[in-house]
GROMACS .gro file of C-alpha atoms in nm:
model
  158
    1MET     CA    1   7.422   9.750   7.764
    2PRO     CA    2   7.610  10.116   7.843
    3ASN     CA    3   7.924  10.095   8.102
    4THR     CA    4   7.731  10.235   8.434
    5ARG     CA    5   8.066  10.228   8.668
    6SER     CA    6   8.205  10.610   8.796
    7SER     CA    7   8.572  10.685   8.712
    8THR     CA    8   8.783  10.761   9.061
    9LYS     CA    9   8.978  10.942   8.845
   10SER     CA   10   8.943  11.332   8.794
   11THR     CA   11   8.894  11.420   8.450
   12SER     CA   12   8.918  11.849   8.456
   13ALA     CA   13   9.245  11.838   8.510
   14GLY     CA   14   9.439  11.454   8.512
   15LYS     CA   15   9.487  11.450   8.877
   16TYR     CA   16   9.408  11.126   9.064
   17ASP     CA   17   9.135  11.281   9.304
   18GLY     CA   18   9.129  10.907   9.557
   19PHE     CA   19   9.427  10.874   9.882
   20THR     CA   20   9.676  11.129   9.862
   21GLU     CA   21  10.062  10.881   9.914
   22GLU     CA   22   9.991  10.988  10.250
   23GLU     CA   23   9.678  10.793  10.336
   24ARG     CA   24   9.791  10.526  10.084
   25ALA     CA   25  10.092  10.487  10.273
   26ALA     CA   26   9.909  10.525  10.570
   27MET     CA   27   9.650  10.150  10.478
   28LYS     CA   28   9.975   9.957  10.341
   29GLU     CA   29  10.088   9.962  10.698
   30ARG     CA   30   9.814   9.913  10.839
   31ALA     CA   31   9.741   9.623  10.660
   32GLN     CA   32  10.098   9.478  10.761
   33GLU     CA   33   9.970   9.535  11.118
   34LEU     CA   34   9.715   9.324  11.065
   35LYS     CA   35   9.921   9.112  10.955
   36ALA     CA   36  10.133   9.093  11.263
   37THR     CA   37   9.828   9.101  11.524
   38ALA     CA   38   9.688   8.772  11.334
   39ARG     CA   39  10.020   8.559  11.470
   40ARG     CA   40   9.977   8.665  11.798
   41ASP     CA   41   9.752   8.674  12.099
   42ALA     CA   42   9.667   9.056  12.197
   43ARG     CA   43   9.643   8.936  12.552
   44SER     CA   44   9.951   8.818  12.622
   45ALA     CA   45  10.269   9.009  12.699
   46LYS     CA   46  10.488   8.929  12.446
   47ALA     CA   47  10.186   9.141  12.230
   48ARG     CA   48  10.225   9.416  12.457
   49ALA     CA   49  10.600   9.384  12.470
   50ASP     CA   50  10.577   9.337  12.091
   51GLY     CA   51  10.323   9.697  12.058
   52ASP     CA   52  10.558   9.891  12.288
   53ALA     CA   53  10.815   9.848  12.103
   54GLU     CA   54  10.642   9.914  11.757
   55VAL     CA   55  10.488  10.234  11.879
   56ARG     CA   56  10.815  10.302  12.035
   57ALA     CA   57  11.002  10.211  11.697
   58LYS     CA   58  10.690  10.439  11.549
   59ILE     CA   59  10.771  10.725  11.744
   60ALA     CA   60  11.104  10.789  11.737
   61GLU     CA   61  11.108  10.750  11.308
   62MET     CA   62  10.875  11.142  11.385
   63PRO     CA   63  11.037  11.476  11.346
   64GLU     CA   64  11.065  11.626  11.698
   65ALA     CA   65  10.870  11.817  11.730
   66ASP     CA   66  10.601  11.505  11.686
   67ARG     CA   67  10.821  11.344  11.885
   68VAL     CA   68  10.835  11.499  12.163
   69LEU     CA   69  10.450  11.523  12.199
   70ALA     CA   70  10.441  11.173  12.066
   71GLU     CA   71  10.713  11.028  12.338
   72ARG     CA   72  10.512  11.226  12.612
   73ILE     CA   73  10.122  11.141  12.522
   74HIS     CA   74  10.287  10.732  12.560
   75GLU     CA   75  10.365  10.798  12.906
   76ILE     CA   76  10.058  11.067  13.039
   77VAL     CA   77   9.826  10.711  12.880
   78ALA     CA   78  10.073  10.373  13.028
   79ALA     CA   79  10.039  10.602  13.375
   80ASN     CA   80   9.624  10.717  13.293
   81ALA     CA   81   9.511  10.367  13.142
   82PRO     CA   82   9.798  10.156  13.223
   83ASP     CA   83   9.534   9.831  13.148
   84LEU     CA   84   9.573   9.975  12.721
   85ALA     CA   85   9.798   9.760  12.540
   86PRO     CA   86  10.001  10.020  12.289
   87LYS     CA   87   9.968   9.915  11.943
   88THR     CA   88  10.037  10.097  11.589
   89TRP     CA   89   9.776  10.176  11.415
   90TYR     CA   90   9.803  10.324  11.031
   91GLY     CA   91  10.142  10.357  11.134
   92MET     CA   92  10.052  10.579  11.411
   93PRO     CA   93  10.109  10.526  11.789
   94ALA     CA   94   9.774  10.372  11.981
   95TYR     CA   95   9.632  10.259  12.253
   96ALA     CA   96   9.361   9.939  12.257
   97ARG     CA   97   9.147   9.740  12.489
   98ASP     CA   98   9.043   9.407  12.407
   99GLY     CA   99   9.258   9.474  12.059
  100LYS     CA  100   9.065   9.806  11.993
  101VAL     CA  101   9.183  10.140  11.927
  102VAL     CA  102   9.098  10.366  12.232
  103CYS     CA  103   9.294  10.621  12.143
  104PHE     CA  104   9.552  10.723  11.936
  105PHE     CA  105   9.847  10.980  11.819
  106GLN     CA  106   9.848  11.114  11.480
  107SER     CA  107  10.181  11.307  11.376
  108ALA     CA  108  10.189  11.694  11.261
  109GLU     CA  109  10.386  11.529  10.947
  110LYS     CA  110  10.261  11.203  10.869
  111PHE     CA  111   9.972  11.383  10.689
  112LYS     CA  112  10.132  11.689  10.651
  113THR     CA  113   9.926  11.897  10.841
  114ARG     CA  114   9.971  12.165  11.089
  115TYR     CA  115   9.932  12.058  11.430
  116ALA     CA  116   9.983  11.641  11.547
  117THR     CA  117   9.665  11.526  11.711
  118LEU     CA  118   9.518  11.338  11.977
  119GLY     CA  119   9.246  11.167  11.917
  120PHE     CA  120   8.981  10.928  12.060
  121SER     CA  121   8.760  10.660  11.940
  122ASP     CA  122   8.388  10.562  11.997
  123LEU     CA  123   8.423  10.327  12.213
  124ALA     CA  124   8.624  10.589  12.499
  125ARG     CA  125   8.392  10.739  12.686
  126LEU     CA  126   8.377  11.099  12.646
  127ASP     CA  127   8.032  11.155  12.590
  128ASP     CA  128   7.845  11.419  12.740
  129GLY     CA  129   7.542  11.520  12.659
  130ALA     CA  130   7.503  11.569  12.305
  131LEU     CA  131   7.753  11.689  12.114
  132TRP     CA  132   8.151  11.634  12.304
  133ALA     CA  133   8.474  11.634  12.113
  134THR     CA  134   8.707  11.305  11.993
  135SER     CA  135   9.045  11.493  11.865
  136PHE     CA  136   9.214  11.736  12.000
  137ALA     CA  137   9.488  11.993  11.787
  138LEU     CA  138   9.821  11.933  11.960
  139THR     CA  139  10.069  12.199  11.938
  140GLU     CA  140  10.289  12.203  12.236
  141LEU     CA  141  10.237  12.033  12.584
  142GLY     CA  142  10.233  12.244  12.900
  143ALA     CA  143  10.179  12.119  13.247
  144ALA     CA  144   9.795  12.303  13.217
  145GLU     CA  145   9.706  12.082  12.861
  146GLU     CA  146   9.893  11.716  13.001
  147ALA     CA  147   9.644  11.787  13.308
  148ARG     CA  148   9.381  11.755  13.064
  149ILE     CA  149   9.510  11.477  12.858
  150ALA     CA  150   9.572  11.297  13.178
  151ALA     CA  151   9.175  11.360  13.231
  152LEU     CA  152   9.043  11.270  12.934
  153VAL     CA  153   9.248  10.929  12.888
  154ALA     CA  154   9.111  10.837  13.219
  155GLU     CA  155   8.763  10.964  13.144
  156ALA     CA  156   8.795  10.740  12.801
  157VAL     CA  157   8.884  10.431  13.001
  158SER     CA  158   8.681  10.464  13.279
   0.00000   0.00000   0.00000
């Protein structure tokens, strides 16, 4: 019987065409997050405090440009959606309702992209007709951007 399994390796250049090192590292972080979450009640005050501490620790590890953005996003989410619990998600700051991520920050450095991203899951109530944005590129935050993010976060949890 012939082998019908396909290989995940590229044969043209001999390079692996699967997940990048950054993606594999993020998946490992996610597995650790799931183990830690399984050990605690997501709705408890201690879990919320632990989640906040984990998010702040991840933010502190970021390069300055990403750290400044992530710190401000953290403050904006806390002020405009206090019912969302901070947690890490694939090693990045995220904010969840009942354990399910509603929005998240992804640093530019994490996946070696030219800009950081503020993203929203399908649980965010941002629907606007048949087409709407679910992620936003961030390079800097001024008053206008902060106001837009605050409005998006408030709408996402409405």
